[in-house]
Amino acid sequence: MKPTQNTISWEIEQKPIYSNNSQLRNYQAIFRNDNGQLLNVAKTSYTPTPNQRFVEVVEKMQEITGFPLQTYDEFEGGKKVLAFLECTEAIKVYGYDFKDYMIIGNSHDSSTGFFMGNSSKMIRCSNRFSKIFRQLQVHHTKNHDVKIDGLLRYFETYMRERKELYIKMARMYTAKIDSSIKKALVERLTRMNEEEKLGIAELSPRKRNLIENINASIERECFDLGDTAFGLLQGITHHTTHVRKNKEEVFGNVLGGAARINEEAFRFCEQ
């Protein structure tokens, strides 16, 4: 597990780009100022948010919410920076306790804007699930700094989105499933083609092992939580939290392959 970080200690630098000794007028490069790593090549109209500004917003949100800082984190060498504030209001789903963290994030590679979301951990098993709220995103445009100030007024929106997330999970708890539903989700997540589903094409050893691991996590969680959509979702979050080897560890499985799998499983179970 990564050690906790109490701040982001480096900054971004915007530099011109040259070709044949001539500056490209419409493009810029964005680097880290501590190790010189290239983070982005973007048009000059792209307005990045400096880390200093990001930290200021995080500290202001701490004041507004009263939520203590858990940690800062970085993804892909700093192309995305994240902060996690520990929610002080506990939430239960049918008696199961969850510990939550408010996510505040920003990218330097144009992949996202400034954003907020929620990261949850189910206490009984430490399964993690995170979700970025689309309503709480600001793109890096000319007036984005003013809009970031607006995000600080949207704490109630965050709490409402967080509550709605758990309402959906509670509905999943009442939705009974059978083996065909479990099978359909595993087929979707492992990208099985029609021949593989019918048993005509032989599975590769890697895919066979992946299917076995996901099924084992699903059966483990459904045994404890029941054959419900909620148990099915927790089976997937168990796999992504405890079994899957992620290329890069990020607190709460917020970004990367684990986050994509969790989000796809959530949409499936929600349906």
PDB file of C-alpha atoms in Angstrom, residues 38-145:
ATOM      1  CA  LEU A  38       6.194  15.400 -19.871  1.00  0.00           C
ATOM      2  CA  LEU A  39       2.530  15.379 -18.828  1.00  0.00           C
ATOM      3  CA  ASN A  40       0.763  16.796 -21.875  1.00  0.00           C
ATOM      4  CA  VAL A  41       1.032  18.404 -25.295  1.00  0.00           C
ATOM      5  CA  ALA A  42      -1.986  20.647 -25.780  1.00  0.00           C
ATOM      6  CA  LYS A  43      -3.272  23.647 -27.651  1.00  0.00           C
ATOM      7  CA  THR A  44      -2.506  27.033 -26.115  1.00  0.00           C
ATOM      8  CA  SER A  45      -6.257  27.419 -25.490  1.00  0.00           C
ATOM      9  CA  TYR A  46      -5.976  24.654 -22.896  1.00  0.00           C
ATOM     10  CA  THR A  47      -5.850  26.230 -19.422  1.00  0.00           C
ATOM     11  CA  PRO A  48      -4.384  23.844 -16.833  1.00  0.00           C
ATOM     12  CA  THR A  49      -5.065  24.061 -13.115  1.00  0.00           C
ATOM     13  CA  PRO A  50      -1.784  24.381 -11.155  1.00  0.00           C
ATOM     14  CA  ASN A  51      -1.252  22.025  -8.233  1.00  0.00           C
ATOM     15  CA  GLN A  52      -1.109  25.001  -5.873  1.00  0.00           C
ATOM     16  CA  ARG A  53      -4.659  25.917  -6.899  1.00  0.00           C
ATOM     17  CA  PHE A  54      -5.730  22.279  -6.550  1.00  0.00           C
ATOM     18  CA  VAL A  55      -4.368  22.094  -2.991  1.00  0.00           C
ATOM     19  CA  GLU A  56      -6.073  25.408  -2.141  1.00  0.00           C
ATOM     20  CA  VAL A  57      -9.433  24.010  -3.253  1.00  0.00           C
ATOM     21  CA  VAL A  58      -8.894  20.814  -1.258  1.00  0.00           C
ATOM     22  CA  GLU A  59      -8.040  22.794   1.875  1.00  0.00           C
ATOM     23  CA  LYS A  60     -11.082  25.047   1.359  1.00  0.00           C
ATOM     24  CA  MET A  61     -13.328  22.002   0.953  1.00  0.00           C
ATOM     25  CA  GLN A  62     -11.919  20.630   4.221  1.00  0.00           C
ATOM     26  CA  GLU A  63     -13.037  23.845   5.930  1.00  0.00           C
ATOM     27  CA  ILE A  64     -16.515  23.713   4.365  1.00  0.00           C
ATOM     28  CA  THR A  65     -17.192  20.039   5.069  1.00  0.00           C
ATOM     29  CA  GLY A  66     -15.214  19.385   8.223  1.00  0.00           C
ATOM     30  CA  PHE A  67     -13.930  16.235   6.500  1.00  0.00           C
ATOM     31  CA  PRO A  68     -10.302  15.411   7.445  1.00  0.00           C
ATOM     32  CA  LEU A  69      -7.726  14.758   4.735  1.00  0.00           C
ATOM     33  CA  GLN A  70      -6.958  11.058   4.242  1.00  0.00           C
ATOM     34  CA  THR A  71      -4.300  11.377   1.528  1.00  0.00           C
ATOM     35  CA  TYR A  72      -3.241  12.863  -1.787  1.00  0.00           C
ATOM     36  CA  ASP A  73      -2.423  10.489  -4.638  1.00  0.00           C
ATOM     37  CA  GLU A  74      -1.021  10.613  -8.179  1.00  0.00           C
ATOM     38  CA  PHE A  75      -1.788   8.541 -11.276  1.00  0.00           C
ATOM     39  CA  GLU A  76       0.365   7.920 -14.344  1.00  0.00           C
ATOM     40  CA  GLY A  77       3.283   9.935 -13.043  1.00  0.00           C
ATOM     41  CA  GLY A  78       1.160  12.930 -12.100  1.00  0.00           C
ATOM     42  CA  LYS A  79      -1.032  13.174 -15.194  1.00  0.00           C
ATOM     43  CA  LYS A  80      -3.852  13.075 -12.666  1.00  0.00           C
ATOM     44  CA  VAL A  81      -3.718  14.237  -9.064  1.00  0.00           C
ATOM     45  CA  LEU A  82      -6.248  13.250  -6.410  1.00  0.00           C
ATOM     46  CA  ALA A  83      -7.207  14.145  -2.857  1.00  0.00           C
ATOM     47  CA  PHE A  84      -9.391  12.098  -0.507  1.00  0.00           C
ATOM     48  CA  LEU A  85     -11.356  13.618   2.374  1.00  0.00           C
ATOM     49  CA  GLU A  86     -12.860  11.170   4.864  1.00  0.00           C
ATOM     50  CA  CYS A  87     -16.639  11.555   5.159  1.00  0.00           C
ATOM     51  CA  THR A  88     -17.716  11.841   8.787  1.00  0.00           C
ATOM     52  CA  GLU A  89     -21.307  10.740   8.120  1.00  0.00           C
ATOM     53  CA  ALA A  90     -21.574   6.930   8.120  1.00  0.00           C
ATOM     54  CA  ILE A  91     -23.828   5.092   5.662  1.00  0.00           C
ATOM     55  CA  LYS A  92     -25.347   1.619   5.900  1.00  0.00           C
ATOM     56  CA  VAL A  93     -26.898  -0.628   3.260  1.00  0.00           C
ATOM     57  CA  TYR A  94     -29.193  -3.181   4.926  1.00  0.00           C
ATOM     58  CA  GLY A  95     -27.029  -3.191   8.037  1.00  0.00           C
ATOM     59  CA  TYR A  96     -23.652  -3.233   6.258  1.00  0.00           C
ATOM     60  CA  ASP A  97     -21.359  -0.340   7.129  1.00  0.00           C
ATOM     61  CA  PHE A  98     -19.489   1.701   4.522  1.00  0.00           C
ATOM     62  CA  LYS A  99     -16.663   4.182   5.025  1.00  0.00           C
ATOM     63  CA  ASP A 100     -16.662   6.922   2.413  1.00  0.00           C
ATOM     64  CA  TYR A 101     -14.212   9.443   1.016  1.00  0.00           C
ATOM     65  CA  MET A 102     -14.911  12.551  -1.028  1.00  0.00           C
ATOM     66  CA  ILE A 103     -12.685  12.531  -4.109  1.00  0.00           C
ATOM     67  CA  ILE A 104     -11.329  15.796  -5.493  1.00  0.00           C
ATOM     68  CA  GLY A 105      -9.289  15.376  -8.655  1.00  0.00           C
ATOM     69  CA  ASN A 106      -7.614  17.170 -11.520  1.00  0.00           C
ATOM     70  CA  SER A 107      -5.772  16.129 -14.668  1.00  0.00           C
ATOM     71  CA  HIS A 108      -2.825  17.671 -16.484  1.00  0.00           C
ATOM     72  CA  ASP A 109      -3.198  15.502 -19.610  1.00  0.00           C
ATOM     73  CA  SER A 110      -6.586  16.766 -20.924  1.00  0.00           C
ATOM     74  CA  SER A 111      -8.264  13.434 -20.059  1.00  0.00           C
ATOM     75  CA  THR A 112     -10.572  14.997 -17.469  1.00  0.00           C
ATOM     76  CA  GLY A 113     -11.175  18.410 -16.026  1.00  0.00           C
ATOM     77  CA  PHE A 114     -11.394  19.305 -12.357  1.00  0.00           C
ATOM     78  CA  PHE A 115     -13.783  16.794 -10.778  1.00  0.00           C
ATOM     79  CA  MET A 116     -15.399  15.450  -7.626  1.00  0.00           C
ATOM     80  CA  GLY A 117     -16.707  12.034  -6.727  1.00  0.00           C
ATOM     81  CA  ASN A 118     -17.063   9.424  -4.009  1.00  0.00           C
ATOM     82  CA  SER A 119     -14.956   6.443  -2.952  1.00  0.00           C
ATOM     83  CA  SER A 120     -16.510   3.808  -0.693  1.00  0.00           C
ATOM     84  CA  LYS A 121     -15.100   0.919   1.301  1.00  0.00           C
ATOM     85  CA  MET A 122     -17.366  -1.837   2.628  1.00  0.00           C
ATOM     86  CA  ILE A 123     -16.138  -2.429   6.181  1.00  0.00           C
ATOM     87  CA  ARG A 124     -16.796  -6.196   6.332  1.00  0.00           C
ATOM     88  CA  CYS A 125     -14.449  -6.964   3.440  1.00  0.00           C
ATOM     89  CA  SER A 126     -12.660  -3.700   2.482  1.00  0.00           C
ATOM     90  CA  ASN A 127     -14.072  -3.949  -1.074  1.00  0.00           C
ATOM     91  CA  ARG A 128     -13.649  -0.579  -2.784  1.00  0.00           C
ATOM     92  CA  PHE A 129     -15.871   1.202  -5.299  1.00  0.00           C
ATOM     93  CA  SER A 130     -15.438   4.747  -6.592  1.00  0.00           C
ATOM     94  CA  LYS A 131     -17.581   6.950  -8.792  1.00  0.00           C
ATOM     95  CA  ILE A 132     -16.875  10.340 -10.349  1.00  0.00           C
ATOM     96  CA  PHE A 133     -19.990  12.540 -10.466  1.00  0.00           C
ATOM     97  CA  ARG A 134     -20.493  14.046 -13.919  1.00  0.00           C
ATOM     98  CA  GLN A 135     -22.448  16.971 -12.493  1.00  0.00           C
ATOM     99  CA  LEU A 136     -19.341  18.015 -10.543  1.00  0.00           C
ATOM    100  CA  GLN A 137     -16.783  18.426 -13.318  1.00  0.00           C
ATOM    101  CA  VAL A 138     -15.151  21.558 -14.728  1.00  0.00           C
ATOM    102  CA  HIS A 139     -13.311  21.488 -18.064  1.00  0.00           C
ATOM    103  CA  HIS A 140     -10.021  23.336 -18.551  1.00  0.00           C
ATOM    104  CA  THR A 141     -11.298  26.325 -20.496  1.00  0.00           C
ATOM    105  CA  LYS A 142     -10.589  30.040 -20.199  1.00  0.00           C
ATOM    106  CA  ASN A 143     -13.009  30.687 -17.309  1.00  0.00           C
ATOM    107  CA  HIS A 144     -12.516  27.369 -15.542  1.00  0.00           C
ATOM    108  CA  ASP A 145     -10.994  28.927 -12.409  1.00  0.00           C
TER     109      ASP A 145
END
